[in-house]
mmCIF file of C-alpha atoms in Angstrom:
data_model
loop_
_atom_site.group_PDB
_atom_site.id
_atom_site.type_symbol
_atom_site.label_atom_id
_atom_site.label_comp_id
_atom_site.label_asym_id
_atom_site.label_seq_id
_atom_site.Cartn_x
_atom_site.Cartn_y
_atom_site.Cartn_z
ATOM 1 C CA UNK A 1 114.019 84.614 112.224
ATOM 2 C CA UNK A 2 115.643 86.609 109.458
ATOM 3 C CA UNK A 3 114.384 83.883 106.871
ATOM 4 C CA UNK A 4 110.712 84.135 108.225
ATOM 5 C CA UNK A 5 110.906 87.750 107.751
ATOM 6 C CA UNK A 6 112.237 87.509 104.246
ATOM 7 C CA UNK A 7 109.631 84.826 103.398
ATOM 8 C CA UNK A 8 106.611 86.906 104.611
ATOM 9 C CA UNK A 9 107.722 90.214 102.986
ATOM 10 C CA UNK A 10 108.366 88.137 99.715
ATOM 11 C CA UNK A 11 104.856 86.863 99.904
ATOM 12 C CA UNK A 12 103.282 90.049 101.007
ATOM 13 C CA UNK A 13 104.731 91.974 97.978
ATOM 14 C CA UNK A 14 103.520 89.065 95.549
ATOM 15 C CA UNK A 15 100.272 89.072 96.923
ATOM 16 C CA UNK A 16 99.824 92.762 96.641
ATOM 17 C CA UNK A 17 100.738 92.490 92.991
ATOM 18 C CA UNK A 18 98.022 89.858 92.442
ATOM 19 C CA UNK A 19 95.507 92.022 94.218
ATOM 20 C CA UNK A 20 96.558 94.972 91.829
ATOM 21 C CA UNK A 21 96.044 92.923 88.889
ATOM 22 C CA UNK A 22 92.481 91.314 90.130
ATOM 23 C CA UNK A 23 91.364 95.023 90.908
ATOM 24 C CA UNK A 24 92.310 96.014 87.118
ATOM 25 C CA UNK A 25 90.181 92.868 85.791
ATOM 26 C CA UNK A 26 86.967 93.931 88.016
ATOM 27 C CA UNK A 27 85.789 96.806 85.774
ATOM 28 C CA UNK A 28 85.852 94.762 82.848
ATOM 29 C CA UNK A 29 83.365 92.139 84.266
ATOM 30 C CA UNK A 30 79.983 92.516 82.784
ATOM 31 C CA UNK A 31 77.143 93.466 84.979
ATOM 32 C CA UNK A 32 75.433 90.316 83.982
ATOM 33 C CA UNK A 33 78.155 88.201 85.325
ATOM 34 C CA UNK A 34 77.199 88.656 89.115
ATOM 35 C CA UNK A 35 78.772 85.467 89.999
ATOM 36 C CA UNK A 36 82.033 86.065 88.678
ATOM 37 C CA UNK A 37 82.208 89.330 90.348
ATOM 38 C CA UNK A 38 81.154 88.166 93.696
ATOM 39 C CA UNK A 39 84.041 85.272 93.487
ATOM 40 C CA UNK A 40 86.399 88.148 92.413
ATOM 41 C CA UNK A 41 85.455 90.118 95.527
ATOM 42 C CA UNK A 42 85.493 87.190 97.765
ATOM 43 C CA UNK A 43 88.866 86.396 96.506
ATOM 44 C CA UNK A 44 90.132 90.024 96.958
ATOM 45 C CA UNK A 45 88.819 89.720 100.538
ATOM 46 C CA UNK A 46 90.782 86.611 101.405
ATOM 47 C CA UNK A 47 93.833 88.012 99.892
ATOM 48 C CA UNK A 48 93.500 90.919 101.927
ATOM 49 C CA UNK A 49 93.230 88.992 105.101
ATOM 50 C CA UNK A 50 96.166 87.001 104.090
ATOM 51 C CA UNK A 51 98.333 90.004 103.290
ATOM 52 C CA UNK A 52 97.448 91.555 106.871
ATOM 53 C CA UNK A 53 98.650 88.437 108.678
ATOM 54 C CA UNK A 54 101.876 88.396 106.729
ATOM 55 C CA UNK A 55 102.460 92.029 107.390
ATOM 56 C CA UNK A 56 101.681 91.421 111.048
ATOM 57 C CA UNK A 57 104.138 88.526 111.079
ATOM 58 C CA UNK A 58 106.696 90.622 109.292
ATOM 59 C CA UNK A 59 106.397 93.302 111.743
ATOM 60 C CA UNK A 60 106.766 91.040 114.726
ATOM 61 C CA UNK A 61 109.774 89.193 113.277
ATOM 62 C CA UNK A 62 111.511 92.473 112.612
ATOM 63 C CA UNK A 63 110.722 93.528 116.266
ATOM 64 C CA UNK A 64 112.050 90.329 117.627
ATOM 65 C CA UNK A 65 115.145 90.681 115.149
ATOM 66 C CA UNK A 66 115.630 94.352 116.669
ATOM 67 C CA UNK A 67 115.240 93.214 120.275
ATOM 68 C CA UNK A 68 117.584 90.292 120.230
ATOM 69 C CA UNK A 69 120.265 91.957 118.131
#
C-alpha cells in the first residue's frame, strides 16, 4: 500500500510540473493557430482529470495506511 501511495504522489507531482510548463507555453501560441491551442487545452484538461484521480488514490491509500497501522 505504501508503494501505491508513493507512486501516485510521484506521478501527481510530475504531471503538475508538466501542466505548469504547458501553461507557460500557452500565451505564446499565435491567435491564428486555434487548432494547436485547442489541442493544448484538451491536453491540460486530460492531465487535470488524471491528476485529480491520482490525488484521490493517494488520499485513500494514506487513509488506509493510517487505519491499518
